[in-house]
Tab-separated table of C-alpha atoms (C1' of nucleotides) in Angstrom:
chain	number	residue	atom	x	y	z
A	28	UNK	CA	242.103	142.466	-249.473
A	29	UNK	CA	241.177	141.113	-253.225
A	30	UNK	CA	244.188	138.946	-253.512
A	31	UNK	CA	242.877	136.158	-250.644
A	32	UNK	CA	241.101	134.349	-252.686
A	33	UNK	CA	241.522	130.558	-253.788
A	34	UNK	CA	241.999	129.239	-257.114
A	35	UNK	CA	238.914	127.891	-256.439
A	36	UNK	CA	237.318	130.823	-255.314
A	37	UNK	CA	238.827	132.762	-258.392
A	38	UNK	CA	237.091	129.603	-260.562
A	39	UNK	CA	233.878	130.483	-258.466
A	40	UNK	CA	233.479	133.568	-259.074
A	41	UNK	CA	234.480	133.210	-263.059
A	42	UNK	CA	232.068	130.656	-263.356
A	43	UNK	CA	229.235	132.171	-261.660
A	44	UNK	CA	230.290	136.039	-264.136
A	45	UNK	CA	229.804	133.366	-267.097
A	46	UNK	CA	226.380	131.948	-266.063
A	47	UNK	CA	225.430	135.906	-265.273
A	48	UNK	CA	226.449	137.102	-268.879
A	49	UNK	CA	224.865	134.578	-270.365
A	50	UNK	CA	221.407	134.994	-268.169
A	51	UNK	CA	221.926	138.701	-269.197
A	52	UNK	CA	222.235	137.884	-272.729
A	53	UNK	CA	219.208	135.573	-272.940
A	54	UNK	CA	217.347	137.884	-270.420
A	55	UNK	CA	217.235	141.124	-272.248
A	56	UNK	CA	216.618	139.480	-275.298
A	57	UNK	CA	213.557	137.478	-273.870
A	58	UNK	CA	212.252	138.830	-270.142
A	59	UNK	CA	212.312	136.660	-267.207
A	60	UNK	CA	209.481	134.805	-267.828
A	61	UNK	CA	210.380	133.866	-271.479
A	62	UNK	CA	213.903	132.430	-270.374
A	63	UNK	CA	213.621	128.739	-268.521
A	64	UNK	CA	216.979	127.595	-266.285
A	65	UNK	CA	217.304	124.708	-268.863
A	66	UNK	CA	218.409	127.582	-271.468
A	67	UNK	CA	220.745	129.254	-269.242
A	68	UNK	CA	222.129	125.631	-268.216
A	69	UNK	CA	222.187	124.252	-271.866
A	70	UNK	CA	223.605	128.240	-272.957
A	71	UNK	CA	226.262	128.006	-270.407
A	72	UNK	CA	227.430	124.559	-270.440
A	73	UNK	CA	226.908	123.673	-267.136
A	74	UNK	CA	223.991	120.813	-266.044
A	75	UNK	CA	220.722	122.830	-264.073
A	76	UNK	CA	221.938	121.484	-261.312
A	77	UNK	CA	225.204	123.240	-261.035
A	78	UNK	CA	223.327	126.794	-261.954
A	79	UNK	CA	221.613	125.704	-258.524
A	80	UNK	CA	225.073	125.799	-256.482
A	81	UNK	CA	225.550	129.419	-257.577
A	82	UNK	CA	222.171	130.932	-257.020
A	83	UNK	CA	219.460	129.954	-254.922
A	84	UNK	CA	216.647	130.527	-257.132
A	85	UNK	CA	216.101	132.032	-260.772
A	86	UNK	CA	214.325	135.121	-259.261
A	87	UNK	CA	217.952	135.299	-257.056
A	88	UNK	CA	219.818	135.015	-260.085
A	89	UNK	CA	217.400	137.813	-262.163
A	90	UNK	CA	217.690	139.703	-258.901
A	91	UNK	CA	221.857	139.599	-258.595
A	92	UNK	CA	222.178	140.145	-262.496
A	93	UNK	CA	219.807	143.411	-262.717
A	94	UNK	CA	221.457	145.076	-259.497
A	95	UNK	CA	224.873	144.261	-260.172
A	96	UNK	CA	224.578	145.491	-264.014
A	97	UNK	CA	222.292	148.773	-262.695
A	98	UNK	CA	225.376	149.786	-260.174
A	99	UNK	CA	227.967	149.059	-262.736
A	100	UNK	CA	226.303	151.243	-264.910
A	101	UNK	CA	225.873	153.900	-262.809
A	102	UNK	CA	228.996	153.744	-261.350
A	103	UNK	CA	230.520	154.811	-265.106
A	104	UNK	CA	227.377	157.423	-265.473
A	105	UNK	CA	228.530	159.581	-262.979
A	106	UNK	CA	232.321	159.823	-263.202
A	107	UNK	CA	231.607	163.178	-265.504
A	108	UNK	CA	229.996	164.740	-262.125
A	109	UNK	CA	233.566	164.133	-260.762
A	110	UNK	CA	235.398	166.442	-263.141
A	111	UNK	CA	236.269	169.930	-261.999
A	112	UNK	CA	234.659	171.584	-265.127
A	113	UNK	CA	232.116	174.138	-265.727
A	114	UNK	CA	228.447	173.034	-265.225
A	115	UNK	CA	227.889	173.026	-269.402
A	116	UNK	CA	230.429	171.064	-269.951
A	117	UNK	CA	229.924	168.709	-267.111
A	118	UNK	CA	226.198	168.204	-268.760
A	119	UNK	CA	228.053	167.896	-272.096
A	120	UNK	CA	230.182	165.237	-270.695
A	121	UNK	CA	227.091	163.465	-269.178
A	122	UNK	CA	225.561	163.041	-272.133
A	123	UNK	CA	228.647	161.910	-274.005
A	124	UNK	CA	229.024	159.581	-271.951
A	125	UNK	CA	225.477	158.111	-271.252
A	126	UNK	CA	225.666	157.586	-275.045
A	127	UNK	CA	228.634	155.489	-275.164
A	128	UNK	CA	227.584	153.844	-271.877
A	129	UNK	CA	224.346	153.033	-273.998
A	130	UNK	CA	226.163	151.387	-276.488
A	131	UNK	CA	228.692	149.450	-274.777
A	132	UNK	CA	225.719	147.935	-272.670
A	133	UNK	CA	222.494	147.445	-274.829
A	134	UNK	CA	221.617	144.417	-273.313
A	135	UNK	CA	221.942	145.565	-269.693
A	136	UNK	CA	220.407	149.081	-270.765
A	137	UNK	CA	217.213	146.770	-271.725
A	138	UNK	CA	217.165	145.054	-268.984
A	139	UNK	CA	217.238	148.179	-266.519
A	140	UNK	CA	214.760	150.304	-268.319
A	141	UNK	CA	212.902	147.294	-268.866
A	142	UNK	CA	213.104	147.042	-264.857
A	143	UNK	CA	212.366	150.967	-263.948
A	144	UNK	CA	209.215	150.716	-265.977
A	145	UNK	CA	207.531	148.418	-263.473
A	146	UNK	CA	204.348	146.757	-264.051
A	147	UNK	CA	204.785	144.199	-266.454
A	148	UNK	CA	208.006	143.763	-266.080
A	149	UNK	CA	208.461	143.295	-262.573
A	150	UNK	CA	209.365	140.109	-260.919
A	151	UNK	CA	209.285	141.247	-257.220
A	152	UNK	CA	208.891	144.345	-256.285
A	153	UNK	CA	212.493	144.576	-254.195
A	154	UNK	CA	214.233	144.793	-257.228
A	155	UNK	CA	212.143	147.198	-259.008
A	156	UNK	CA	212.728	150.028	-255.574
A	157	UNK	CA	216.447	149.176	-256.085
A	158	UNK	CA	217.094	150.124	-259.514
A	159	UNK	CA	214.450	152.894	-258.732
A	160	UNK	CA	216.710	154.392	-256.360
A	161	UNK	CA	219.716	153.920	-258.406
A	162	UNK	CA	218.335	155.773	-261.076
A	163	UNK	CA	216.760	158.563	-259.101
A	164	UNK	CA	220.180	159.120	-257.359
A	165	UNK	CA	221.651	159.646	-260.769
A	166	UNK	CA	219.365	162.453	-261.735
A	167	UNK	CA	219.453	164.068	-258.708
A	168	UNK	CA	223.371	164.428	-259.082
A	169	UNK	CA	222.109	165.542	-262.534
A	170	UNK	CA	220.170	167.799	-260.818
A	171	UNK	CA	222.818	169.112	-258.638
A	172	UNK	CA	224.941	170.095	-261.470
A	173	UNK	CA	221.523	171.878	-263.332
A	174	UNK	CA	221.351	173.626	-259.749
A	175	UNK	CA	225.036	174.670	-259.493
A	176	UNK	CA	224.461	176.345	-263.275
A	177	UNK	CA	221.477	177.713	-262.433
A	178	UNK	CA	223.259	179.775	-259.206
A	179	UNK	CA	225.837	180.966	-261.974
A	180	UNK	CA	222.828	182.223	-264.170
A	181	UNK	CA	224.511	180.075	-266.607
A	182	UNK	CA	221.232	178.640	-266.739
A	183	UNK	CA	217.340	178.868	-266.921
A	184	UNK	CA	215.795	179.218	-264.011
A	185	UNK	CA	213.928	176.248	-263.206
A	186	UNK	CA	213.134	173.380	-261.219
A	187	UNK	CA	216.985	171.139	-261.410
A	188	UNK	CA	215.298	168.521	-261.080
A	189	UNK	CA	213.175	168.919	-263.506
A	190	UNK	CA	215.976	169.946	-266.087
A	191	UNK	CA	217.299	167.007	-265.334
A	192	UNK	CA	214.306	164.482	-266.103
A	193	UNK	CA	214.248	166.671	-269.122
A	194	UNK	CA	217.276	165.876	-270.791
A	195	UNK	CA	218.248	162.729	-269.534
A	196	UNK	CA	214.608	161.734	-270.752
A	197	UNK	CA	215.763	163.175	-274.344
A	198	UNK	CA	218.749	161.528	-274.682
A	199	UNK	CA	217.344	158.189	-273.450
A	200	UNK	CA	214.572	158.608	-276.106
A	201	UNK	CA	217.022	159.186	-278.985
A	202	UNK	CA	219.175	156.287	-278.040
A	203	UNK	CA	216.091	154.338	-278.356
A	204	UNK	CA	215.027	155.688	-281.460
A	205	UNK	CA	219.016	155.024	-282.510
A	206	UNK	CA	218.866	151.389	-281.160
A	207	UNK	CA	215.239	151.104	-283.139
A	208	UNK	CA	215.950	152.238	-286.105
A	209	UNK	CA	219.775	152.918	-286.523
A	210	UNK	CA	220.465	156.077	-288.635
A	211	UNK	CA	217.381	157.059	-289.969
A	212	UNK	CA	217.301	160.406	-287.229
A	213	UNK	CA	220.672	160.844	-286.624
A	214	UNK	CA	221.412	163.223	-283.944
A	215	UNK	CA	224.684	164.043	-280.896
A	216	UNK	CA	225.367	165.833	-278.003
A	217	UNK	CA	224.908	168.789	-279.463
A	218	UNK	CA	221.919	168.687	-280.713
A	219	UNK	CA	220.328	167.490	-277.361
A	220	UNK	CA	222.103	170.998	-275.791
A	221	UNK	CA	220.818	173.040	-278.723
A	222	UNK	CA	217.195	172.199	-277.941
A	223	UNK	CA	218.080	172.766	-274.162
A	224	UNK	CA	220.447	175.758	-274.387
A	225	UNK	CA	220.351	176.648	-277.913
A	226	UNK	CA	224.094	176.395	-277.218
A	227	UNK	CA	226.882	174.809	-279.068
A	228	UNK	CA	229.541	174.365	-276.430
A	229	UNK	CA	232.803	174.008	-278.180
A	230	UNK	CA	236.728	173.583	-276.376
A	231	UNK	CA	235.241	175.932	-273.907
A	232	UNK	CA	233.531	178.495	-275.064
A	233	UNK	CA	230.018	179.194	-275.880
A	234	UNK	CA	228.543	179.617	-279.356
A	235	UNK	CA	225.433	180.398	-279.817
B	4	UNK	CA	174.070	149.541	-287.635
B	5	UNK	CA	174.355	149.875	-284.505
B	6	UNK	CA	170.815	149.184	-283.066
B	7	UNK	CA	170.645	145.410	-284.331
B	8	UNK	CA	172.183	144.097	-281.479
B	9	UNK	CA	169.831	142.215	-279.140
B	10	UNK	CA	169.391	142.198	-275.691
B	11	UNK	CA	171.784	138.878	-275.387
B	12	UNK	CA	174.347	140.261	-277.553
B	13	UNK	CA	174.416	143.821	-275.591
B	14	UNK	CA	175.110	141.449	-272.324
B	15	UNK	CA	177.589	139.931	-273.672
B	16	UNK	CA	179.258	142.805	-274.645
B	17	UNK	CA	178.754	144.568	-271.501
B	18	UNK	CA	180.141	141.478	-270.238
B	19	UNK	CA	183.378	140.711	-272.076
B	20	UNK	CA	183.911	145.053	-271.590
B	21	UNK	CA	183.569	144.542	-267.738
B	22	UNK	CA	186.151	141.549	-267.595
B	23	UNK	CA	188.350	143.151	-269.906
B	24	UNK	CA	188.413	146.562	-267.234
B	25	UNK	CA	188.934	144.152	-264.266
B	26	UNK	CA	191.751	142.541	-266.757
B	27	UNK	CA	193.247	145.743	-267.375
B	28	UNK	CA	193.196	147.143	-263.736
B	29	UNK	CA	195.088	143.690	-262.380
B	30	UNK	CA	197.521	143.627	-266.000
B	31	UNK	CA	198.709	147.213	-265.292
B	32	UNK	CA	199.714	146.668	-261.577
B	33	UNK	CA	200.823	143.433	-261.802
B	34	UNK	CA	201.931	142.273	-265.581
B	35	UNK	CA	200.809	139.454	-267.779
B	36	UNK	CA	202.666	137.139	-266.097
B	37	UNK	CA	201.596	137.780	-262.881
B	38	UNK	CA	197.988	137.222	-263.116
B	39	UNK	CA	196.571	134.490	-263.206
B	40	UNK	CA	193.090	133.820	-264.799
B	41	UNK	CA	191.470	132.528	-261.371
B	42	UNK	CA	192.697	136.355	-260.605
B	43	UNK	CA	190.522	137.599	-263.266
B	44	UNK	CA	187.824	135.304	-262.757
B	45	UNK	CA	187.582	135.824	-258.728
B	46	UNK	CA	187.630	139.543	-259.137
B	47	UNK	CA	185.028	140.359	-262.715
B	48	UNK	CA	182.894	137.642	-260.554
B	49	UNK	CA	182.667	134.932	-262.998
B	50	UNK	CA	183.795	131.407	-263.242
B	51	UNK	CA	187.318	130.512	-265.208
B	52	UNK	CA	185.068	128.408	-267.423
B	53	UNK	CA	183.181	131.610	-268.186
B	54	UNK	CA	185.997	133.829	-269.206
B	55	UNK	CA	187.101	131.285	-271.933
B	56	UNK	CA	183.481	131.857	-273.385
B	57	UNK	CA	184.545	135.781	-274.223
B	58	UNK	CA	188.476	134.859	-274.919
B	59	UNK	CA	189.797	131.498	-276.407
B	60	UNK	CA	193.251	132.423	-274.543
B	61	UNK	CA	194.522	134.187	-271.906
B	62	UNK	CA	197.019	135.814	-274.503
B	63	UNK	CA	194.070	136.347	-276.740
B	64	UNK	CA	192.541	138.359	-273.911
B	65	UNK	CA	195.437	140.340	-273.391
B	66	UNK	CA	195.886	140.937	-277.523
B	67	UNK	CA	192.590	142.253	-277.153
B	68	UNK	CA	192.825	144.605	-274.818
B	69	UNK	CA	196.547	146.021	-275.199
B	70	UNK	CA	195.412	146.608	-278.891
B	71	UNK	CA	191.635	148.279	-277.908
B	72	UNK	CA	193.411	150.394	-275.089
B	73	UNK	CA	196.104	151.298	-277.504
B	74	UNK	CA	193.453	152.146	-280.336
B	75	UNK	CA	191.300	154.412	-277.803
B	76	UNK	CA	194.222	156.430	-276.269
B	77	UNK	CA	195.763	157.252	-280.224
B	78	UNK	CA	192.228	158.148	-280.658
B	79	UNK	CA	192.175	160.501	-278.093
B	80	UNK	CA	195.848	161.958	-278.487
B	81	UNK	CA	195.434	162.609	-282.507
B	82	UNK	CA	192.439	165.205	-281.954
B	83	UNK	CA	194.362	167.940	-281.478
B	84	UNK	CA	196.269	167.844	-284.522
B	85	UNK	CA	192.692	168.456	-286.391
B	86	UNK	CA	192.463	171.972	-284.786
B	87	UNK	CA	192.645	174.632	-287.427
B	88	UNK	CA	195.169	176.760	-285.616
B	89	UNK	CA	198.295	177.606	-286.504
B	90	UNK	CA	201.266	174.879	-285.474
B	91	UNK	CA	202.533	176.421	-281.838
B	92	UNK	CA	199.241	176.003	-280.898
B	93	UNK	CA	198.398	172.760	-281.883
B	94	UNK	CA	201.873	171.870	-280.286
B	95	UNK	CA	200.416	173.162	-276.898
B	96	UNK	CA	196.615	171.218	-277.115
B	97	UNK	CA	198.917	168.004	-278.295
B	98	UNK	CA	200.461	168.504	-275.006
B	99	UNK	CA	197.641	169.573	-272.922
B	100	UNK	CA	195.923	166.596	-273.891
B	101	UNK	CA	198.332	163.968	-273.338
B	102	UNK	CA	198.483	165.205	-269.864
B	103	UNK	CA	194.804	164.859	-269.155
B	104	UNK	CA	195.100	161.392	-271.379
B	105	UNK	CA	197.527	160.492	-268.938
B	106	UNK	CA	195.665	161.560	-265.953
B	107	UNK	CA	192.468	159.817	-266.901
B	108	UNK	CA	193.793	156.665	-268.307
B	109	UNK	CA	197.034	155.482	-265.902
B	110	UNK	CA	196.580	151.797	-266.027
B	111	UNK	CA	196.052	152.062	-269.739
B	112	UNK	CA	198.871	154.269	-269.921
B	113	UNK	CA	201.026	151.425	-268.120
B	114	UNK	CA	199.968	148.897	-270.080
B	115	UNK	CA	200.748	151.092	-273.405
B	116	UNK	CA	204.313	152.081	-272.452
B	117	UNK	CA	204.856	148.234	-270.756
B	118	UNK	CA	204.039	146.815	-274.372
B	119	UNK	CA	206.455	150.015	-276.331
B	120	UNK	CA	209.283	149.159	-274.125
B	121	UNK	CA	209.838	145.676	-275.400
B	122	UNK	CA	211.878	143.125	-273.930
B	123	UNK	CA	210.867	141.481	-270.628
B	124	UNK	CA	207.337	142.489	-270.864
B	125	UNK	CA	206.803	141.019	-273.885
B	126	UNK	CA	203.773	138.176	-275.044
B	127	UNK	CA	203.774	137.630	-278.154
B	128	UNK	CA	205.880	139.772	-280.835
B	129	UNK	CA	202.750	140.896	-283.055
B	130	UNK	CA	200.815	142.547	-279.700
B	131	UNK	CA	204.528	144.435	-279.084
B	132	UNK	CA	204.770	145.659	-282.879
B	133	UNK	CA	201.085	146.912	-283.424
B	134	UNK	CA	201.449	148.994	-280.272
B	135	UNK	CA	204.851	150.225	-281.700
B	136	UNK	CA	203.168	151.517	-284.608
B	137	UNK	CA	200.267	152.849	-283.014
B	138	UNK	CA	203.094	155.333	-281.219
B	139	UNK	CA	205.336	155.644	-284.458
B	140	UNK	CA	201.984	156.875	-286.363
B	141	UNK	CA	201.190	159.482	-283.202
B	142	UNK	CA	204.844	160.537	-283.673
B	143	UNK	CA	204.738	161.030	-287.142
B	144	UNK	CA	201.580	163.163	-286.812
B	145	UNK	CA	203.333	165.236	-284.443
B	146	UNK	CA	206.258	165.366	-286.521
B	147	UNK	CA	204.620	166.824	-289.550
B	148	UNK	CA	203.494	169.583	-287.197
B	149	UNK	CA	206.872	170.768	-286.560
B	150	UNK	CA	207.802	170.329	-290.219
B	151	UNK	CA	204.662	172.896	-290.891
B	152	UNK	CA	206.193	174.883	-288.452
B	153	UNK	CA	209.728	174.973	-289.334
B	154	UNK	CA	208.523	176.032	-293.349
B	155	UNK	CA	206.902	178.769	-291.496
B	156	UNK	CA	210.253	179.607	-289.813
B	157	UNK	CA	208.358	179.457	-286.330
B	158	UNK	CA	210.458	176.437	-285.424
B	159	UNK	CA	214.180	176.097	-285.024
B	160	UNK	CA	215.479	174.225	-288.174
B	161	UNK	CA	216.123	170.605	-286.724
B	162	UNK	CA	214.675	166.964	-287.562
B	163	UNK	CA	211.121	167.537	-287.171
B	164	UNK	CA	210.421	163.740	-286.008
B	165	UNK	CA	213.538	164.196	-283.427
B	166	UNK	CA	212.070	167.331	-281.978
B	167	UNK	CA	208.790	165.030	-281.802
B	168	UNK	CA	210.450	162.601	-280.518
B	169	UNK	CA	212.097	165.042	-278.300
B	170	UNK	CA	209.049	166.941	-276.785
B	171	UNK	CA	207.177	163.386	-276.510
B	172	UNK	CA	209.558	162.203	-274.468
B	173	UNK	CA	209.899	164.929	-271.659
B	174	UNK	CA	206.033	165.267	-271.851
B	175	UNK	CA	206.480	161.153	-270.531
B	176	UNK	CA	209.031	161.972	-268.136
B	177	UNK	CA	207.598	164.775	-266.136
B	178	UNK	CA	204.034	162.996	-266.081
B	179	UNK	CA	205.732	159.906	-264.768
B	180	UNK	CA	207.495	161.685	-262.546
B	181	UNK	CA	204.433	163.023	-261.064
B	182	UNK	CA	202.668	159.610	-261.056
B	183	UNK	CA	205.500	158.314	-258.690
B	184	UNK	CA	206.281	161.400	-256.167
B	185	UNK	CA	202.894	163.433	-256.864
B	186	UNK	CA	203.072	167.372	-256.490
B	187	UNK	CA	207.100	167.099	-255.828
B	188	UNK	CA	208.075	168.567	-258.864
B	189	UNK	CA	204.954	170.462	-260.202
B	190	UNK	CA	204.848	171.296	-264.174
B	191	UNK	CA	202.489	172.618	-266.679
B	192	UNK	CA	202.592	172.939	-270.622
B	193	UNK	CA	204.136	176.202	-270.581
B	194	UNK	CA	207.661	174.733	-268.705
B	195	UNK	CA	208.012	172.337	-271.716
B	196	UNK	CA	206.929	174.746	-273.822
B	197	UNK	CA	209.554	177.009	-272.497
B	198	UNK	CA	212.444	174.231	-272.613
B	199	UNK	CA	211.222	173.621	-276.437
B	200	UNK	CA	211.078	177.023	-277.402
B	201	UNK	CA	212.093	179.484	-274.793
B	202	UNK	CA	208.539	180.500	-275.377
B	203	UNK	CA	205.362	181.045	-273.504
B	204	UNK	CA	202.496	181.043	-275.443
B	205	UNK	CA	199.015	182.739	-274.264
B	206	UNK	CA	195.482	183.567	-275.921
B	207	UNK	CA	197.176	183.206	-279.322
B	208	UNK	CA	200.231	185.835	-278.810
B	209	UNK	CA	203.874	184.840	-278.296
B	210	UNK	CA	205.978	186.253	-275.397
B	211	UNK	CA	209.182	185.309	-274.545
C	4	DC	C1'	154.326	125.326	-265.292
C	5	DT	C1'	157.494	122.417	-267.916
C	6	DA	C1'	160.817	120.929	-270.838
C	7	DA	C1'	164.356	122.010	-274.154
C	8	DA	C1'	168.206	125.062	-275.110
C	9	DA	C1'	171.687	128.105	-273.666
C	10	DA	C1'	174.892	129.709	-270.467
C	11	DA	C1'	177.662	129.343	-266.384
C	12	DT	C1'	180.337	126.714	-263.277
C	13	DG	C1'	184.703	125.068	-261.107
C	14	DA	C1'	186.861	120.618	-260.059
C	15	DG	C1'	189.931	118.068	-262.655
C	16	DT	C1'	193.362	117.500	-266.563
C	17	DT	C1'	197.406	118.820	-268.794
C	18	DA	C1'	201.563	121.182	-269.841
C	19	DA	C1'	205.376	123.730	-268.667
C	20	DT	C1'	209.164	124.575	-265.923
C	21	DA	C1'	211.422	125.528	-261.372
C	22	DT	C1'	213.766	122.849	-258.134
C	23	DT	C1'	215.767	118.634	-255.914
C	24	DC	C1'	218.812	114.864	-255.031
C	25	DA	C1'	220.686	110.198	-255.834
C	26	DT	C1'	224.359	109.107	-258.733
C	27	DA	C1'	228.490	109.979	-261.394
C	28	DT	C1'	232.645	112.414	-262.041
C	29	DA	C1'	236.652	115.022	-261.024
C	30	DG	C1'	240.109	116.758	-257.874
C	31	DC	C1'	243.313	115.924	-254.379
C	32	DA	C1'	246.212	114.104	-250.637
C	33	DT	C1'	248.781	110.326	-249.129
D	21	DA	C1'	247.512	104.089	-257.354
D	22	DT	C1'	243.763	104.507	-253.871
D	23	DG	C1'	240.537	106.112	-251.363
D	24	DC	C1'	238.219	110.353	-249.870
D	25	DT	C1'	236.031	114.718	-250.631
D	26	DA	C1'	233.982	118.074	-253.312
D	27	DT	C1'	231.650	119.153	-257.339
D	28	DA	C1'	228.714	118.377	-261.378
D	29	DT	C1'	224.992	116.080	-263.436
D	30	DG	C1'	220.265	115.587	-265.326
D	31	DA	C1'	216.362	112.445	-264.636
D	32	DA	C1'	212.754	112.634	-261.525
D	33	DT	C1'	209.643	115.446	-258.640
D	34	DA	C1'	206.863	119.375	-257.268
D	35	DT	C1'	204.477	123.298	-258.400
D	36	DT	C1'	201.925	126.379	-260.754
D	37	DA	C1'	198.588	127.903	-263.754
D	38	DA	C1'	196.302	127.573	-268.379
D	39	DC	C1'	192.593	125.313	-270.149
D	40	DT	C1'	188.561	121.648	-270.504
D	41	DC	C1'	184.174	119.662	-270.015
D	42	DA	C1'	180.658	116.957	-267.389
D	43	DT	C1'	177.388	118.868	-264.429
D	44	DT	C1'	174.389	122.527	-262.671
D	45	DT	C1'	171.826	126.687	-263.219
D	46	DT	C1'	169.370	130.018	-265.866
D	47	DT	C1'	166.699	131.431	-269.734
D	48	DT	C1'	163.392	130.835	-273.205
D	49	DA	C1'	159.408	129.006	-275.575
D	50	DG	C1'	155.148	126.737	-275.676
DNA sequence: CTAAAAAATGAGTTAATATTCATATAGCAT
DNA sequence: ATGCTATATGAATATTAACTCATTTTTTAG
């Protein structure tokens, strides 16, 4: 069912990906407001016009770049929930890989935080529920996994979800700090589950 | 020196402090972008021309009041750390307070975190790196706390301005939370308390 | 009360930029 | 090679909103 398409739709769809990376790059850097069509047009090589056959508007651009980046990055956030571990080590593995998700996307990680924090930011207020939801469906399988633990008294017992918004909120703020200022706090997985657990979870066992 | 002003120059103080509330109530739900200074204008209930008597422009206004809001909350959020108590304590008030800061100041509170985030919300680069200091210096204050605290062998031996940075950031995360789903996920300063230290702290005794 | 000075007003000017569309170019079939 | 269709182009247009300033209103002083 993916291998119907045209050269030209192939061409399409590569062309429209190029205008979106660039928009993404120029976007995250800049906002929405501080990034005119004429510098995605003269950034991308193609005339305004032709930016015009692929998206309707530059709030339908903003709109398709932020969603489609926000469920790509999800989509990689949660494959640790998938593994058939224990409930530390799925955490573990949640934070390992938000970090390197963090990383490999800086500029979309901008954008999207830039998005969940509303007011100033937001363009219309569509896209703002969108990524809201797309974020608060990650935590709550965050949350799930915090509850699972917390059934195997492998955990505190609190509010999941509230464990959750706890460390992801952590581990967001040290990547910040990281992206801010790179290496002056350095800092890894473990430290984040030392402050929660005051556990060092090593190949599978537990050292406190 | 503060009695010289005359009646004209109280009024026009009173003045420029009523449009810069309206400014700040209409900046924090909408964004800088997204209002407009007939917006202003129609709702402080003076004329366009009469706002550029108390602001040369509308970034100028904006400047103005990111910065004073900015100035006011640090204000506010420092006292604590004057206490003469001993550092678990003034850990707890630091918290306590940013909570009712929170609570008493939301659109303030959007505007401050808005500006700290960077990127799309972004004016002018000078507004975005005075506010970042204003946080970095609250940090640091906090910061030194835990250092206190970790000579004393009261706090776990980590990177003082991570566990700052650390604490900070879930006291943002579960006050956010509760702006957006109020009373779903109830919290108090002893919950982060407990995350931080496994530690419950009451009428100046420890108990675990 | 009256006239000069100060302050307020908001329609009009200007600047920036999103969007359109007549024209040019490229791709393709015969 | 030739015409026909689809696509790309960017100068021109439309829109929006910051900012100005000639006029009106209010305040002050005598």
């Amino acid at each position: 069912m993916e291998k119907k398409l045209s050269r030209k739709e192939r061409e399409f769809s590569q062309r429209k990906k190029e205008i979106l990376d660039i928009a993404l790059s120029l976007f995250s850097k800049r906002g929405f407001h501080n990034v005119t069509m004429q510098d995605i047009a003269r950034k991308s090589e193609f005339a305004v016009g032709t930016i015009y056959k692929f998206f309707k508007t530059k709030e339908d651009l903003y709109r398709e770049l932020v969603i489609k980046k926000g469920e790509e990055i999800l989509s990689l956030l949660i494959k640790p929930f998938e593994l058939s571990v224990d409930e530390m080590l799925k955490i573990r593995k949640a934070i390992e890989t938000k970090i390197n998700v963090f990383i490999e996307n800086k500029d979309a990680i901008y954008l999207y935080l830039t998005e969940t924090r509303g007011a100033a930011a937001y363009v219309s207020i569509n896209i703002d529920e969108k990524i809201k939801d797309l974020y608060f469906s990650y935590l709550e399988k965050l949350a799930e996994v915090f509850e699972d633990g917390i059934k195997k008294g492998i955990f505190p017992d609190m509010d999941p979800f509230l464990l959750a918004i706890g460390i992801d909120s952590i581990s967001n703020a040290f990547l910040f700090q990281e992206m801010e200022r790179p290496g002056e706090h350095p800092f890894n997985v473990d430290l984040i589950l030392k402050i929660f657990f005051r556990q060092i979870y090593i190949g599978g066992k537990l050292n406190v």
